[in-house]
């Protein structure tokens, strides 16, 4: 895995709806900008060798860092793969939609649910939203949220941005009734 850089973002919401948020609602994102392992190969039928060479390493790198950046127990999480313009969306999907990648974060967060994801192709500076859901029960509405990310110089055409997001809580000031009230 060839990594150009790693970016860590931490957001704390201290006021929402004109009211204090106590404790502050904290969300962390850690992104690795890596070389696309399939760059310059044309259409690659078998993505398995690139997955084997990359997915677990990038998953391990990001999982530890996002939990550390959050600085609190993880309650909600999500992932992203943003492919540079010379790649295919399938290249990003191949790296993040495998247990070799996701199990690092599930273990670090003591999670059991699937990680919600965004995948897209775009130029450097593309804006993307990482969806988050509760780590053990995806039906818990308070934890359905997203965080917007933009990296000014990534991805380059032959790169992929791989990112993990973690939240220490649900949405600030959430007040929706539980899903069970509608069933």
Short mmCIF file of C-alpha atoms in Angstrom, two decimals:
data_model
loop_
_atom_site.label_atom_id
_atom_site.label_comp_id
_atom_site.label_asym_id
_atom_site.label_seq_id
_atom_site.Cartn_x
_atom_site.Cartn_y
_atom_site.Cartn_z
CA UNK A 1 0.00 0.00 0.00
CA UNK A 2 1.42 3.35 -1.06
CA UNK A 3 0.10 6.15 1.17
CA UNK A 4 0.57 9.80 0.19
CA UNK A 5 -0.92 11.28 3.33
CA UNK A 6 -3.29 10.80 6.24
CA UNK A 7 -5.80 13.44 7.30
CA UNK A 8 -7.56 13.59 10.68
CA UNK A 9 -10.61 15.79 11.26
CA UNK A 10 -12.46 16.20 14.56
CA UNK A 11 -15.73 18.09 14.84
CA UNK A 12 -17.36 19.12 18.11
CA UNK A 13 -20.86 20.56 18.12
CA UNK A 14 -21.32 22.64 21.26
CA UNK A 15 -24.63 24.31 20.39
CA UNK A 16 -27.53 22.98 18.32
CA UNK A 17 -30.94 24.56 17.90
CA UNK A 18 -29.85 27.45 20.11
CA UNK A 19 -29.21 25.12 23.06
CA UNK A 20 -25.97 23.85 24.54
CA UNK A 21 -24.90 20.31 23.69
CA UNK A 22 -23.40 18.78 26.83
CA UNK A 23 -21.15 17.01 26.44
CA UNK A 24 -20.20 18.34 23.01
CA UNK A 25 -21.19 16.03 20.15
CA UNK A 26 -17.92 14.68 18.81
CA UNK A 27 -17.26 13.09 15.39
CA UNK A 28 -13.84 12.09 14.05
CA UNK A 29 -12.77 11.22 10.51
CA UNK A 30 -9.45 9.74 9.47
CA UNK A 31 -8.67 9.44 5.76
CA UNK A 32 -5.75 7.79 4.00
CA UNK A 33 -4.93 8.90 0.48
CA UNK A 34 -3.48 5.85 -1.22
CA UNK A 35 -2.34 4.90 -4.69
CA UNK A 36 -5.05 3.01 -6.54
CA UNK A 37 -3.68 -0.56 -6.63
CA UNK A 38 -5.24 -1.09 -10.09
CA UNK A 39 -4.02 2.19 -11.66
CA UNK A 40 -2.76 1.87 -15.22
CA UNK A 41 -3.88 -1.74 -15.65
CA UNK A 42 -6.99 -1.09 -17.74
CA UNK A 43 -10.04 -3.13 -16.86
CA UNK A 44 -9.03 -5.70 -14.22
CA UNK A 45 -11.33 -8.70 -14.04
CA UNK A 46 -9.92 -10.19 -10.82
CA UNK A 47 -9.62 -7.56 -8.09
CA UNK A 48 -8.64 -10.10 -5.41
CA UNK A 49 -4.84 -9.56 -5.55
CA UNK A 50 -5.26 -5.80 -5.00
CA UNK A 51 -7.72 -6.43 -2.18
CA UNK A 52 -5.30 -8.88 -0.53
CA UNK A 53 -2.42 -6.43 -0.84
CA UNK A 54 -4.28 -3.38 0.46
CA UNK A 55 -7.63 -3.77 2.28
CA UNK A 56 -6.46 -5.17 5.61
CA UNK A 57 -3.50 -2.80 5.91
CA UNK A 58 -5.58 0.33 5.27
CA UNK A 59 -8.35 -0.94 7.58
CA UNK A 60 -5.89 -1.52 10.42
CA UNK A 61 -4.24 1.86 9.90
CA UNK A 62 -7.49 3.83 9.92
CA UNK A 63 -9.39 1.96 12.65
CA UNK A 64 -6.82 2.60 15.35
CA UNK A 65 -6.40 6.24 14.37
CA UNK A 66 -10.10 7.14 14.20
CA UNK A 67 -10.82 5.60 17.62
CA UNK A 68 -7.86 7.50 19.07
CA UNK A 69 -8.94 10.77 17.40
CA UNK A 70 -12.48 10.42 18.74
CA UNK A 71 -11.14 10.10 22.29
CA UNK A 72 -14.35 8.47 23.54
CA UNK A 73 -16.19 5.18 23.07
CA UNK A 74 -17.53 4.81 19.53
CA UNK A 75 -21.32 4.71 19.28
CA UNK A 76 -21.78 5.31 15.53
CA UNK A 77 -19.56 4.65 12.56
CA UNK A 78 -19.22 4.75 8.78
CA UNK A 79 -16.75 4.48 5.89
CA UNK A 80 -15.94 6.03 2.52
CA UNK A 81 -14.03 5.28 -0.66
CA UNK A 82 -13.53 8.18 -3.06
CA UNK A 83 -11.79 7.13 -6.27
CA UNK A 84 -9.77 9.52 -8.42
CA UNK A 85 -10.89 10.15 -11.98
CA UNK A 86 -8.63 7.49 -13.54
CA UNK A 87 -10.16 4.71 -11.44
CA UNK A 88 -13.45 2.88 -11.17
CA UNK A 89 -15.91 3.17 -8.30
CA UNK A 90 -15.54 -0.62 -8.05
CA UNK A 91 -11.90 -0.10 -7.03
CA UNK A 92 -12.96 1.77 -3.89
CA UNK A 93 -15.79 -0.65 -3.21
CA UNK A 94 -13.40 -3.58 -3.49
CA UNK A 95 -11.24 -2.18 -0.70
CA UNK A 96 -13.93 -1.20 1.80
CA UNK A 97 -16.59 -3.88 1.25
CA UNK A 98 -14.57 -6.74 2.62
CA UNK A 99 -14.22 -8.14 6.12
CA UNK A 100 -10.46 -7.74 5.71
CA UNK A 101 -11.07 -3.98 5.89
CA UNK A 102 -14.17 -3.55 8.07
CA UNK A 103 -13.40 -6.05 10.81
CA UNK A 104 -10.55 -3.87 12.06
CA UNK A 105 -13.02 -1.06 12.82
CA UNK A 106 -15.71 -3.40 14.16
CA UNK A 107 -13.18 -4.89 16.60
CA UNK A 108 -11.80 -1.49 17.66
CA UNK A 109 -15.32 -0.16 18.24
CA UNK A 110 -16.79 -3.36 19.76
CA UNK A 111 -19.32 -3.22 16.93
CA UNK A 112 -21.51 -5.83 15.27
CA UNK A 113 -23.41 -4.06 12.50
CA UNK A 114 -22.37 -3.47 8.92
CA UNK A 115 -20.60 -0.19 8.28
CA UNK A 116 -22.66 2.24 6.20
CA UNK A 117 -20.69 3.57 3.26
CA UNK A 118 -20.34 6.09 0.49
CA UNK A 119 -18.44 5.35 -2.69
CA UNK A 120 -17.96 7.74 -5.57
CA UNK A 121 -15.49 8.93 -8.15
CA UNK A 122 -14.38 12.52 -8.26
CA UNK A 123 -11.61 15.07 -8.66
CA UNK A 124 -9.38 16.48 -5.95
CA UNK A 125 -11.50 18.52 -3.56
CA UNK A 126 -14.72 16.59 -4.17
CA UNK A 127 -17.17 16.88 -1.27
CA UNK A 128 -18.51 13.63 0.17
CA UNK A 129 -20.76 12.74 3.10
CA UNK A 130 -19.96 9.72 5.25
CA UNK A 131 -23.12 8.13 6.66
CA UNK A 132 -23.00 6.83 10.23
CA UNK A 133 -25.19 4.34 12.07
CA UNK A 134 -25.18 2.81 15.54
CA UNK A 135 -22.45 0.21 16.08
CA UNK A 136 -24.74 -2.58 17.32
CA UNK A 137 -28.25 -1.70 16.12
CA UNK A 138 -28.72 0.04 12.77
CA UNK A 139 -32.37 0.80 13.64
CA UNK A 140 -31.47 3.26 16.42
CA UNK A 141 -32.59 6.49 14.78
CA UNK A 142 -30.65 8.88 17.00
CA UNK A 143 -27.39 7.63 15.51
CA UNK A 144 -28.37 8.01 11.83
CA UNK A 145 -26.21 10.96 10.84
CA UNK A 146 -23.53 11.99 8.40
CA UNK A 147 -20.42 14.12 8.29
CA UNK A 148 -19.30 16.15 5.30
CA UNK A 149 -15.67 15.84 4.22
CA UNK A 150 -13.55 17.64 1.64
CA UNK A 151 -9.84 17.18 1.09
CA UNK A 152 -8.49 20.03 -1.03
CA UNK A 153 -5.81 18.02 -2.85
CA UNK A 154 -7.27 14.52 -2.94
CA UNK A 155 -7.88 12.26 -4.63
CA UNK A 156 -5.41 12.70 -7.50
CA UNK A 157 -6.54 10.84 -10.65
CA UNK A 158 -4.66 7.64 -9.69
CA UNK A 159 -5.53 7.68 -5.99
CA UNK A 160 -8.28 6.53 -3.67
CA UNK A 161 -9.34 8.28 -0.47
CA UNK A 162 -10.28 5.67 2.11
CA UNK A 163 -11.89 7.12 5.25
CA UNK A 164 -13.48 6.01 8.50
CA UNK A 165 -15.78 8.14 10.65
CA UNK A 166 -16.71 7.62 14.29
CA UNK A 167 -19.16 9.44 16.56
CA UNK A 168 -19.30 9.35 20.34
CA UNK A 169 -23.08 9.82 20.35
CA UNK A 170 -26.15 10.26 18.20
CA UNK A 171 -27.21 13.53 16.58
CA UNK A 172 -27.11 16.58 18.84
CA UNK A 173 -30.57 17.31 20.34
CA UNK A 174 -32.14 14.29 18.61
CA UNK A 175 -35.82 13.87 19.48
CA UNK A 176 -37.28 11.34 17.04
CA UNK A 177 -39.35 8.55 18.55
CA UNK A 178 -37.85 5.06 18.37
CA UNK A 179 -38.57 3.09 15.21
CA UNK A 180 -40.58 0.61 17.29
CA UNK A 181 -43.28 3.27 17.82
CA UNK A 182 -44.16 3.02 14.10
CA UNK A 183 -44.27 -0.76 13.80
#
